[in-house]
PDB file of C-alpha atoms and ligand atoms in Angstrom:
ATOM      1  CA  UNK A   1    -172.491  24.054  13.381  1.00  0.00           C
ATOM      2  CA  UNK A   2    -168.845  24.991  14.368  1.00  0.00           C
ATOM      3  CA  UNK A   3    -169.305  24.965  18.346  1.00  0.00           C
ATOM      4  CA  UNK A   4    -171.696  21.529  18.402  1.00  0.00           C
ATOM      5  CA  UNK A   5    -169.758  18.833  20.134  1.00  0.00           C
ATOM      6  CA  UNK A   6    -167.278  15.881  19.046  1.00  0.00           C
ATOM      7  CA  UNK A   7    -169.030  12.809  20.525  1.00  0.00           C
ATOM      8  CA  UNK A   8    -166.926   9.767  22.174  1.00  0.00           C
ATOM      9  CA  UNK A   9    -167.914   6.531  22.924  1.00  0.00           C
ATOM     10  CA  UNK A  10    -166.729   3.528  24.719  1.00  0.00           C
ATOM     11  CA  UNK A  11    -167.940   0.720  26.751  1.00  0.00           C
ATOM     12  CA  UNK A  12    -166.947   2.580  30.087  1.00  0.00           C
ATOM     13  CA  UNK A  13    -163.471   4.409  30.829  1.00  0.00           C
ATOM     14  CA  UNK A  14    -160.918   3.352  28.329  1.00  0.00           C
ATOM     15  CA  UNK A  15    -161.752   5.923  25.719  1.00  0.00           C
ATOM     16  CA  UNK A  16    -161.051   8.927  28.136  1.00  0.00           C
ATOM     17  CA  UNK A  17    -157.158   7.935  26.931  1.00  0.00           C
ATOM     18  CA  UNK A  18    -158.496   8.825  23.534  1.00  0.00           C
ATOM     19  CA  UNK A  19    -160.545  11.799  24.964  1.00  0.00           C
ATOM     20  CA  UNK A  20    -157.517  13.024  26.860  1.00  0.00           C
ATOM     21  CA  UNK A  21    -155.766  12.667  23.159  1.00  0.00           C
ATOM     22  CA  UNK A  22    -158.359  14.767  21.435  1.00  0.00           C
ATOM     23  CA  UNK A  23    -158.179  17.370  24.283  1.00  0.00           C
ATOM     24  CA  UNK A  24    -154.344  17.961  24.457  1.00  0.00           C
ATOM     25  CA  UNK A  25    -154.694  18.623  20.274  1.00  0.00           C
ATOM     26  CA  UNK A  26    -157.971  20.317  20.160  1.00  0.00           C
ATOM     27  CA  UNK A  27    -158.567  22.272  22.950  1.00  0.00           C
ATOM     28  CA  UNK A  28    -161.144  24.285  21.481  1.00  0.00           C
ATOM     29  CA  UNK A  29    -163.588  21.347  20.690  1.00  0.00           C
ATOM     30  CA  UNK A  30    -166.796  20.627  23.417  1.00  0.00           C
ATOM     31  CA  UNK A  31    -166.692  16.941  23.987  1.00  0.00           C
ATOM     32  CA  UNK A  32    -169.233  14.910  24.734  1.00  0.00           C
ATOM     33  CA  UNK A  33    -168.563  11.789  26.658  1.00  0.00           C
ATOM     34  CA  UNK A  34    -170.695   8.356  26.745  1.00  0.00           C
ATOM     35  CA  UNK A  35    -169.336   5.456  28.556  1.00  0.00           C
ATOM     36  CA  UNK A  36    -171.406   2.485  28.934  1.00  0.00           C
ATOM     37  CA  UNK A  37    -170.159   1.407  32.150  1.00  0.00           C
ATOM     38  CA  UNK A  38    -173.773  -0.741  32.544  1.00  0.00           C
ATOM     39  CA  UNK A  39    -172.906  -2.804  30.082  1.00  0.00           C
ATOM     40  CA  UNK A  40    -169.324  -3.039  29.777  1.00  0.00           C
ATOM     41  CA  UNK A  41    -166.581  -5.433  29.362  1.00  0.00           C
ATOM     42  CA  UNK A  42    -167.802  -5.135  25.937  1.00  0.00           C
ATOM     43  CA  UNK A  43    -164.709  -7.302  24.831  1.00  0.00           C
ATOM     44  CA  UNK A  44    -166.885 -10.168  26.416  1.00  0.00           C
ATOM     45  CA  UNK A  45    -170.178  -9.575  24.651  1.00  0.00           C
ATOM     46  CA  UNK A  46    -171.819 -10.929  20.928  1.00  0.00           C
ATOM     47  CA  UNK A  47    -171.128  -8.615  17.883  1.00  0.00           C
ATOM     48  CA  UNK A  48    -174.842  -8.600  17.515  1.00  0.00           C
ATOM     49  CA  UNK A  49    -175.312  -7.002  21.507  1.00  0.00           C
ATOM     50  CA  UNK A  50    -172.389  -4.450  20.917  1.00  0.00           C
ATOM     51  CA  UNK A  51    -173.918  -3.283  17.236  1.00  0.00           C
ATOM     52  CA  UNK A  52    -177.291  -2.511  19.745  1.00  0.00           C
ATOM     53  CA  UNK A  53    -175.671  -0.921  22.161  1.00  0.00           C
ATOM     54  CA  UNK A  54    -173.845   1.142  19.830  1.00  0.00           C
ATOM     55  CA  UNK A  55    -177.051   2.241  18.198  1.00  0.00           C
ATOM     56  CA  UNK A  56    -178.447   3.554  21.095  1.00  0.00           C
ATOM     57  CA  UNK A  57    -175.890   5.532  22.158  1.00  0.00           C
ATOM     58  CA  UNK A  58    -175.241   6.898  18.804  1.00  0.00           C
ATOM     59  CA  UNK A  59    -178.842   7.900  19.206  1.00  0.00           C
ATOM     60  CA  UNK A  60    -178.063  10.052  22.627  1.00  0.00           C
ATOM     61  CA  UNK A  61    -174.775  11.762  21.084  1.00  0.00           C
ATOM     62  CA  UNK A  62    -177.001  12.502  17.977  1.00  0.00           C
ATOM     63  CA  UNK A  63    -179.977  14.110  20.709  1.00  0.00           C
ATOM     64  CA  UNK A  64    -176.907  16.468  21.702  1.00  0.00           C
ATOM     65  CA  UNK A  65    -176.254  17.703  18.436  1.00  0.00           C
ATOM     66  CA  UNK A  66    -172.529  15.895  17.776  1.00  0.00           C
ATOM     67  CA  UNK A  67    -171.009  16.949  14.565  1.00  0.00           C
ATOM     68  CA  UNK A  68    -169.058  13.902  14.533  1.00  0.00           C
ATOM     69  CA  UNK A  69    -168.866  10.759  16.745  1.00  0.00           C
ATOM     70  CA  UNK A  70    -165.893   8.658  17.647  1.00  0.00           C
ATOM     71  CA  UNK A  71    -166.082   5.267  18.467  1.00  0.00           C
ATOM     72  CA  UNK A  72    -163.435   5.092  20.988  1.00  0.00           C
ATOM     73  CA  UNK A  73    -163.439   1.228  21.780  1.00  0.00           C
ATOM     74  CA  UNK A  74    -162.031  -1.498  19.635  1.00  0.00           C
ATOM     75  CA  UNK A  75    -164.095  -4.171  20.356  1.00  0.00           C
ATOM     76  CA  UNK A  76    -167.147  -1.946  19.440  1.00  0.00           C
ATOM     77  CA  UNK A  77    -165.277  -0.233  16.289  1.00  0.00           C
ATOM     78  CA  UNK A  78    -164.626  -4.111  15.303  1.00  0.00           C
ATOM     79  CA  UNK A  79    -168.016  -5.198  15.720  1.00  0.00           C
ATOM     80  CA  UNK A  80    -170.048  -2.048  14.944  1.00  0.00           C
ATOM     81  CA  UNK A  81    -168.318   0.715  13.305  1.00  0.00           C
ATOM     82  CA  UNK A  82    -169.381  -0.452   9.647  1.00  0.00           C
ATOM     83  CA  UNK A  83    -172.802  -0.852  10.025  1.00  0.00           C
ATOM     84  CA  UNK A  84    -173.323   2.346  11.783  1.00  0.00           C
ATOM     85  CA  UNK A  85    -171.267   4.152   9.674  1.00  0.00           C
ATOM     86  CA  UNK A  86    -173.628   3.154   6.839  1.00  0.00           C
ATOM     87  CA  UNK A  87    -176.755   3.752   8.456  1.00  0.00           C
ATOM     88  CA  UNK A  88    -176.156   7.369   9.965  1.00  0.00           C
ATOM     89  CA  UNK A  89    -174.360   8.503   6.999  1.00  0.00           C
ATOM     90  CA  UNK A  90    -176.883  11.144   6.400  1.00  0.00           C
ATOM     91  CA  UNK A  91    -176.612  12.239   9.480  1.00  0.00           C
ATOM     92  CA  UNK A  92    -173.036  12.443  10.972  1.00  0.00           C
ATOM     93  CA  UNK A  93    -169.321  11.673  10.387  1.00  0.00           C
ATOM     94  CA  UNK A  94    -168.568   8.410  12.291  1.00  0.00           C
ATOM     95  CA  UNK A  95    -164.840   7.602  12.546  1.00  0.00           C
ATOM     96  CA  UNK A  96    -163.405   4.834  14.520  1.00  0.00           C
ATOM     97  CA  UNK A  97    -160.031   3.496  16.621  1.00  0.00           C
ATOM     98  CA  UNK A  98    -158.773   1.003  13.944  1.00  0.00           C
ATOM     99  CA  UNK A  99    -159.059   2.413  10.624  1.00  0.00           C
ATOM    100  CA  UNK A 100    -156.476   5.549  11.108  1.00  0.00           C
ATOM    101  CA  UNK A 101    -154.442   3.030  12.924  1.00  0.00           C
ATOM    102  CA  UNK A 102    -154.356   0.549   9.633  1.00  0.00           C
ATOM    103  CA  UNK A 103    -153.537   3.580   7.885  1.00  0.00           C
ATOM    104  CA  UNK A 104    -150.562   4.410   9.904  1.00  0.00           C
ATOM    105  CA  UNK A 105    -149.048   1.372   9.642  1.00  0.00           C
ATOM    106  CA  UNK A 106    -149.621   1.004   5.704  1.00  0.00           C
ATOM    107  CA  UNK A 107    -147.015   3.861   5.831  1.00  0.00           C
ATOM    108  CA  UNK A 108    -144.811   2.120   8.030  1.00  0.00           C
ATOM    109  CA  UNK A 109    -144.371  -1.338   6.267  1.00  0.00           C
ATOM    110  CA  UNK A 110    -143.078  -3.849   9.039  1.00  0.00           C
ATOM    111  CA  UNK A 111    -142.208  -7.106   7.826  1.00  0.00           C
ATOM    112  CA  UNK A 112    -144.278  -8.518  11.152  1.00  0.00           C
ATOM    113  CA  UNK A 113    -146.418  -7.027  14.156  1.00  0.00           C
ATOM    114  CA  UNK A 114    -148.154  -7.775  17.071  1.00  0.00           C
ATOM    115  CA  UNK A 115    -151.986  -7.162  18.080  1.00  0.00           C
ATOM    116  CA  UNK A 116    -153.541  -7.347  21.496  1.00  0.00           C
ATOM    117  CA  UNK A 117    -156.501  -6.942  22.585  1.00  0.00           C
ATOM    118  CA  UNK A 118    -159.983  -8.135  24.224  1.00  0.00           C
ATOM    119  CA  UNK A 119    -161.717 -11.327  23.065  1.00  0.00           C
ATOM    120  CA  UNK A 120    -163.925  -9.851  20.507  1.00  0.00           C
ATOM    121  CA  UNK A 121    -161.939  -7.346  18.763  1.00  0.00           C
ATOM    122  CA  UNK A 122    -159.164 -10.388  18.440  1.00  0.00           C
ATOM    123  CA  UNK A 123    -162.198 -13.073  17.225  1.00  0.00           C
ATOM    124  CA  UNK A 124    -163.618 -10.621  14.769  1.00  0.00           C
ATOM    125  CA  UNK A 125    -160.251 -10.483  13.038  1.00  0.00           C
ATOM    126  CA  UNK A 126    -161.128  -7.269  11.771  1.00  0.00           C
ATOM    127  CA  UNK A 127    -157.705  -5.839  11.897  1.00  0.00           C
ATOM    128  CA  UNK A 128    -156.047  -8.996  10.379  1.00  0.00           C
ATOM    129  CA  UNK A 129    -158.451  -8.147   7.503  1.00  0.00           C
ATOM    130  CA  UNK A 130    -158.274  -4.436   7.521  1.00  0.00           C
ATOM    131  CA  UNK A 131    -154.071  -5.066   7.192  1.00  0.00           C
ATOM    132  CA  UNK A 132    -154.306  -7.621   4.446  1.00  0.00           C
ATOM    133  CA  UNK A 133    -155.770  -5.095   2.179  1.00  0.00           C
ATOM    134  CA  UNK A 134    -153.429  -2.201   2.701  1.00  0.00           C
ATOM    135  CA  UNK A 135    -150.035  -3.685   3.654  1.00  0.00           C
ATOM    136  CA  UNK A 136    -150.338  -7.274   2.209  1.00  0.00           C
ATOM    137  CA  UNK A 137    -146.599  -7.963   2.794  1.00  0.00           C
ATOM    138  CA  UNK A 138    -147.308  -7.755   6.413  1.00  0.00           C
ATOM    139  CA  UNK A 139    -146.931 -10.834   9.036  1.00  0.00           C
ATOM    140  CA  UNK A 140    -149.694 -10.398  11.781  1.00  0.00           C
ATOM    141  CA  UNK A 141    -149.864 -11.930  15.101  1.00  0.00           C
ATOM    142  CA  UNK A 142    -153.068 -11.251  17.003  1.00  0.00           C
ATOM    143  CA  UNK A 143    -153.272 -12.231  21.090  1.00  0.00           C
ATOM    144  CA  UNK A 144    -156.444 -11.813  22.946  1.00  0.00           C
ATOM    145  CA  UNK A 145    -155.598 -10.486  26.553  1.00  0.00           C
ATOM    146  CA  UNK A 146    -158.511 -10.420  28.330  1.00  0.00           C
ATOM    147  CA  UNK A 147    -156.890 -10.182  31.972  1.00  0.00           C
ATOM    148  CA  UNK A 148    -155.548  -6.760  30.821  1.00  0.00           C
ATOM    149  CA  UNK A 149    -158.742  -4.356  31.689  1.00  0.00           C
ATOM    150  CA  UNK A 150    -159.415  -5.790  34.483  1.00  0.00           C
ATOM    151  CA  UNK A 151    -155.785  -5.558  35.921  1.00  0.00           C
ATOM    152  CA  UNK A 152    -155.823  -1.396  34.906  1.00  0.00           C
ATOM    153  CA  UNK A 153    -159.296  -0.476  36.408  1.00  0.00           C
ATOM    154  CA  UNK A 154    -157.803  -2.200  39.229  1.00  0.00           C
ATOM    155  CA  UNK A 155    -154.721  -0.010  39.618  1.00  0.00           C
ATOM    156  CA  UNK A 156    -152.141  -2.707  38.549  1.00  0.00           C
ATOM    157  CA  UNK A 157    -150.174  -0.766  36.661  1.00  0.00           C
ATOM    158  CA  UNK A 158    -146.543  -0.518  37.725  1.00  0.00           C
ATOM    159  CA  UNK A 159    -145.773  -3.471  39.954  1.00  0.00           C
ATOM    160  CA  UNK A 160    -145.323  -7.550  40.617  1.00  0.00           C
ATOM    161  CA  UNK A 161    -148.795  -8.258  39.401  1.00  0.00           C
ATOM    162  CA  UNK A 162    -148.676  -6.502  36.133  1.00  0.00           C
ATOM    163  CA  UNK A 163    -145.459  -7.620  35.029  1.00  0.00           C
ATOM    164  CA  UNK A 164    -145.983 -11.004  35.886  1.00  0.00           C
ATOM    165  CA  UNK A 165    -149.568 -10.524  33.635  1.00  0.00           C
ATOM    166  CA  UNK A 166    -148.012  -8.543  31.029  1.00  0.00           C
ATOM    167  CA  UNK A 167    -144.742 -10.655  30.618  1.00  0.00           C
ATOM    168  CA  UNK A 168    -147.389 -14.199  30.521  1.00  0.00           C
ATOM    169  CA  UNK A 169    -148.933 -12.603  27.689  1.00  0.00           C
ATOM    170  CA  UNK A 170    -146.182 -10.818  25.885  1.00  0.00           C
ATOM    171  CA  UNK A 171    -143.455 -13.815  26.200  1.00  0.00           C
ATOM    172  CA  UNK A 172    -145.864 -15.579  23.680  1.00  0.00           C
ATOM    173  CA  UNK A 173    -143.196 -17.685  21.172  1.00  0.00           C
ATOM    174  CA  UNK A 174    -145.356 -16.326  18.292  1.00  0.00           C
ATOM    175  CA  UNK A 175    -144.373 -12.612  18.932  1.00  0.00           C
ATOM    176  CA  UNK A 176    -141.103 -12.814  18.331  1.00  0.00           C
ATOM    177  CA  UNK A 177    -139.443 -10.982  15.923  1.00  0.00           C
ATOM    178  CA  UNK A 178    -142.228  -8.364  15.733  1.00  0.00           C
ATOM    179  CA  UNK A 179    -141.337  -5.041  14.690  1.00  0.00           C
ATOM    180  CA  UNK A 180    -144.311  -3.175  16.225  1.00  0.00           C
ATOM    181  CA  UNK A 181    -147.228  -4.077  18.557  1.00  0.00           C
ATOM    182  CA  UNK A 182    -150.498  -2.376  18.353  1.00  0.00           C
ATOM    183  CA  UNK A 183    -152.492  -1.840  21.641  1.00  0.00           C
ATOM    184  CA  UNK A 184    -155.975  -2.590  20.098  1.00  0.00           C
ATOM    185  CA  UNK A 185    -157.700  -1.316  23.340  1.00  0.00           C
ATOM    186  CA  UNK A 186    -158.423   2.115  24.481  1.00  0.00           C
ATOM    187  CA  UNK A 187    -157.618   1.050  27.834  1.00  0.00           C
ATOM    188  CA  UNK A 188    -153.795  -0.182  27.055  1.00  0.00           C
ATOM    189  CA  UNK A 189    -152.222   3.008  26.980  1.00  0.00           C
ATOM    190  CA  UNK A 190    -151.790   2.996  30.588  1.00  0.00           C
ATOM    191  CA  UNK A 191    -149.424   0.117  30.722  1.00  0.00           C
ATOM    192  CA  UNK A 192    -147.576   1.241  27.090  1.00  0.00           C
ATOM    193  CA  UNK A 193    -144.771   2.370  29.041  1.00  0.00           C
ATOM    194  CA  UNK A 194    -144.330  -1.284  30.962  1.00  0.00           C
ATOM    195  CA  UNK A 195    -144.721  -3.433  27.437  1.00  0.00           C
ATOM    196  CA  UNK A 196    -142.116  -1.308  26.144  1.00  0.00           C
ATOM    197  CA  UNK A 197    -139.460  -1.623  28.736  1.00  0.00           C
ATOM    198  CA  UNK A 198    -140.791  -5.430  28.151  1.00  0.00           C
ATOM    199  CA  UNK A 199    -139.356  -5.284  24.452  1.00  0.00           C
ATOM    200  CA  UNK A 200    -136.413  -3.317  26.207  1.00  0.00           C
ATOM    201  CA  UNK A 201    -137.715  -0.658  24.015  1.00  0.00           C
ATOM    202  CA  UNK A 202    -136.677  -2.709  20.892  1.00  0.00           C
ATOM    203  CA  UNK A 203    -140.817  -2.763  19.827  1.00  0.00           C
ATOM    204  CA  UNK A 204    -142.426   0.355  18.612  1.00  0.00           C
ATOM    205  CA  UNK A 205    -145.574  -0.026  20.868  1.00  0.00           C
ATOM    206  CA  UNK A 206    -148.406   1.811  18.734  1.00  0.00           C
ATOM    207  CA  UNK A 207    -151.893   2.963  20.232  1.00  0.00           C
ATOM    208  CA  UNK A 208    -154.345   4.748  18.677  1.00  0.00           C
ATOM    209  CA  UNK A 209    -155.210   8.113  20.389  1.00  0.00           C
ATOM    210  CA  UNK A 210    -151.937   9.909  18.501  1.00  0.00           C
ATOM    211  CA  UNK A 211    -153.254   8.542  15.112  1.00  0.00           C
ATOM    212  CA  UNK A 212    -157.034   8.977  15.844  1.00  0.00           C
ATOM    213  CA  UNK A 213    -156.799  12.693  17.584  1.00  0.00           C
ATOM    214  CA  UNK A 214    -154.787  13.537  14.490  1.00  0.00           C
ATOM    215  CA  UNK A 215    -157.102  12.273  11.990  1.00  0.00           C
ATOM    216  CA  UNK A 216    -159.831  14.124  13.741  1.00  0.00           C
ATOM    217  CA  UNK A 217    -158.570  16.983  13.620  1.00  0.00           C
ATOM    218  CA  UNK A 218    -158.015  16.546  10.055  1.00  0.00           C
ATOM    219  CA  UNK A 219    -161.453  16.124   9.263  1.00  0.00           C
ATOM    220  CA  UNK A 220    -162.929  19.156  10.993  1.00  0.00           C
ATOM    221  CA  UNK A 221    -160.365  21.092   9.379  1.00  0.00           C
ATOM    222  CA  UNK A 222    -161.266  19.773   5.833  1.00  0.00           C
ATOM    223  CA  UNK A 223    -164.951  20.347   6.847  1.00  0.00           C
ATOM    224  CA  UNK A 224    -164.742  23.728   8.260  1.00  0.00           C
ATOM    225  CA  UNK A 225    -165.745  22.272  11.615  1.00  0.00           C
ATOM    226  CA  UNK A 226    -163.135  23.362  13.950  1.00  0.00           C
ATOM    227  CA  UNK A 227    -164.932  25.530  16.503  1.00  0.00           C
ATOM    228  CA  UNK A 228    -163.249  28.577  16.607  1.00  0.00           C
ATOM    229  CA  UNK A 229    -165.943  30.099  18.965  1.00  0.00           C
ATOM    230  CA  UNK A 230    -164.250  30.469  22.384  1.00  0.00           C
ATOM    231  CA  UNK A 231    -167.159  27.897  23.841  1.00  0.00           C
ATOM    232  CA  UNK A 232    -165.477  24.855  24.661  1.00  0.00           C
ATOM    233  CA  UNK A 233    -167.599  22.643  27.653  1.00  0.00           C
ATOM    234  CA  UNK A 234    -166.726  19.189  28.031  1.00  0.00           C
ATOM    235  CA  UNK A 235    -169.693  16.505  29.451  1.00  0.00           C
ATOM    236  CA  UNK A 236    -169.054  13.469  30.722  1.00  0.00           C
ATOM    237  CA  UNK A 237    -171.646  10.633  30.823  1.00  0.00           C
ATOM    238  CA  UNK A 238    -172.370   7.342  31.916  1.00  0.00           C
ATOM    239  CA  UNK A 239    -174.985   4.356  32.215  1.00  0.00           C
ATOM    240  CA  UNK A 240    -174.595   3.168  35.528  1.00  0.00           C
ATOM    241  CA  UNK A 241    -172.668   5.555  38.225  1.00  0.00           C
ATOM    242  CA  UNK A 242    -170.063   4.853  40.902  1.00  0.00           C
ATOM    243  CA  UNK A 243    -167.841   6.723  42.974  1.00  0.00           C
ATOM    244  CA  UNK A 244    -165.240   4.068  41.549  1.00  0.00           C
ATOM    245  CA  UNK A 245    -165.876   4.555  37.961  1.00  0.00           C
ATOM    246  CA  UNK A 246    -165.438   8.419  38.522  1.00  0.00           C
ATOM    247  CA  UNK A 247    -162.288   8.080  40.456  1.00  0.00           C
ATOM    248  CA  UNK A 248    -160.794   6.076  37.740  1.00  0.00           C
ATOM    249  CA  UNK A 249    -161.953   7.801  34.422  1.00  0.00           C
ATOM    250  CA  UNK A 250    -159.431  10.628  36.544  1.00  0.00           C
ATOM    251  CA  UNK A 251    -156.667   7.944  35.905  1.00  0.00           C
ATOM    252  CA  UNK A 252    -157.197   7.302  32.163  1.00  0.00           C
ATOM    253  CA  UNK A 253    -158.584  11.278  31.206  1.00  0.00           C
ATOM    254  CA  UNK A 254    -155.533  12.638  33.429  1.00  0.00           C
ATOM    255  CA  UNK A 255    -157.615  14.841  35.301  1.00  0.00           C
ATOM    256  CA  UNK A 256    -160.673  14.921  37.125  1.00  0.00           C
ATOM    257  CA  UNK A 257    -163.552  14.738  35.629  1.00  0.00           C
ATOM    258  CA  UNK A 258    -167.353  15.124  36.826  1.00  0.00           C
ATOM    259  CA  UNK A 259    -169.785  11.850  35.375  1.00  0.00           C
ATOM    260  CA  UNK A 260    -173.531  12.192  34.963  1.00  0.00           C
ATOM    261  CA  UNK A 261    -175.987   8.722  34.794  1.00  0.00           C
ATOM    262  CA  UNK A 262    -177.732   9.361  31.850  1.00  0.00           C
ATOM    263  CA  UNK A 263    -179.805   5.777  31.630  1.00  0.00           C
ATOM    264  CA  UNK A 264    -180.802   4.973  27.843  1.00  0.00           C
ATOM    265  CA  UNK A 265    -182.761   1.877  28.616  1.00  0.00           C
ATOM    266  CA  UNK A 266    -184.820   1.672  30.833  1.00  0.00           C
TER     267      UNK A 266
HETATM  268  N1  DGL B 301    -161.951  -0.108  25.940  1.00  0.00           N
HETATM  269  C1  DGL B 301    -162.450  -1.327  25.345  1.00  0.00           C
HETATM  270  C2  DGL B 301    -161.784  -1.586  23.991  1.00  0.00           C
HETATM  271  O1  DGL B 301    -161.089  -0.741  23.482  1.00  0.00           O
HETATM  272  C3  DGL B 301    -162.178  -2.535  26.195  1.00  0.00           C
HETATM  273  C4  DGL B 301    -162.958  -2.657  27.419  1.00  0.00           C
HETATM  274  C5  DGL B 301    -164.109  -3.619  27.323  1.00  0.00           C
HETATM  275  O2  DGL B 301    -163.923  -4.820  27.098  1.00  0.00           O
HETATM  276  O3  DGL B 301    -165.225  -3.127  27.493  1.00  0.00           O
HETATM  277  O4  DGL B 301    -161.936  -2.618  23.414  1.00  0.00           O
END
């Protein structure tokens, strides 16, 4: 039971930030990796397409024998997390990117905060709703920034382009006065350095791998999961293959990393 793998899914890349996370705090853990790089921006697609792509991938991290699965995207923790966690609750611990971040910032109590993030996690509202119950005295501001993924898996990170994107967004009349901004997409901490030297580090700038690698690890400890075996083997895989898409999940995982095409629909 101990040395069976932590599964991670996202709609392509972005969740290797979370990955990377998990890995710096929990070295011992096998990971296994599932980015749907087929189907992805997710951030553009229905709830109802994301809940069946979730599904089936759930399915292949299941076929590998995860003892828990991670649901390293926003827009499909927004759209999906719920219903699988309900349906494979017999079978495996599902945790998500949103939930341990609402819990963080019940602790914190700011008066008002910022959220960014794709078009779907923003439209689903699910963190407007998820703060209203446990820190009703909060103010929240929610931005969809849809130009943002594209703009990283290009490699404008640090320069005229992504300032000039970042500042568009961020000089929004609503946001100000926020005390914190939450990066509601696993593929924003890459450019958390930049939107903090926007807020001339003034805003605490909050993403979720911290909150979720912690909470994690929390859970196999309470569950006696931790593998303590020695046996750690990471695999990476995803549903359509590149040389691209493996050159940049080295950018987000911080190291380079090996993907496999593992197709689940056809
Ligand atoms: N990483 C995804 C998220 O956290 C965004 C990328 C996408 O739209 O597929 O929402």
């Amino acid at each position: 039971m101990k040395n069976r793998p932590i599964g991670i899914f996202d709609s392509g890349v972005g969740g290797l930030t979370v990955a990377h996370a998990i890995k710096q705090i929990l070295p011992g853990e096998s990971m296994i990796y599932f980015g749907d790089t087929a189907h992805l921006p997710y951030g553009d697609k229905s709830e109802e397409l994301i809940k069946f792509y979730s599904g089936k991938i759930t399915e292949f991290l299941l076929s590998y024998n995860s003892k828990i699965i991670l649901i390293a995207c926003n827009s499909a923790s927004a759209s999906a997390y719920e219903t699988l966690r309900e349906e494979y609750k017999e079978k495996v611990i599902m945790i998500d990117v949103i939930d341990p971040v609402v819990d963080y910032l019940a602790k914190r109590k700011f008066k008002k905060l910022g959220i960014i993030g794709t078009k779907r996690t923003i439209s689903s509202g699910t963190y407007e709703q998820k703060i209203k119950e446990k820190s009703p005295g909060t103010d929240v501001i929610s931005l969809a920034t849809p130009l943002l993924v594209p703009m990283i898996e290009e490699g404008f990170i640090y320069d005229d382009i992504s300032n000039a994107i970042i500042r568009t967004y961020l000089s929004n009349p609503s946001f100000s006065g926020i005390e914190a901004l939450v990066l509601a997409c696993t593929h924003y901490p890459l450019i958390k350095n930049q939107i903090r030297k926007f807020f001339d580090f003034k805003v605490e700038v909050i993403d979720s791998s911290a909150t979720v690698s912690a909470m994690l690890k929390n859970i196999l400890e309470k569950n006696n999961l931790l593998n303590d075996t020695g046996t750690a083997k990471d695999l990476f895989f995803v549903s359509d293959y590149t040389p691209y898409f493996e050159k940049i999940a080295g950018m987000f995982f911080e190291g380079n990393i090996n993907l496999t095409r593992a197709d689940l629909w056809s």
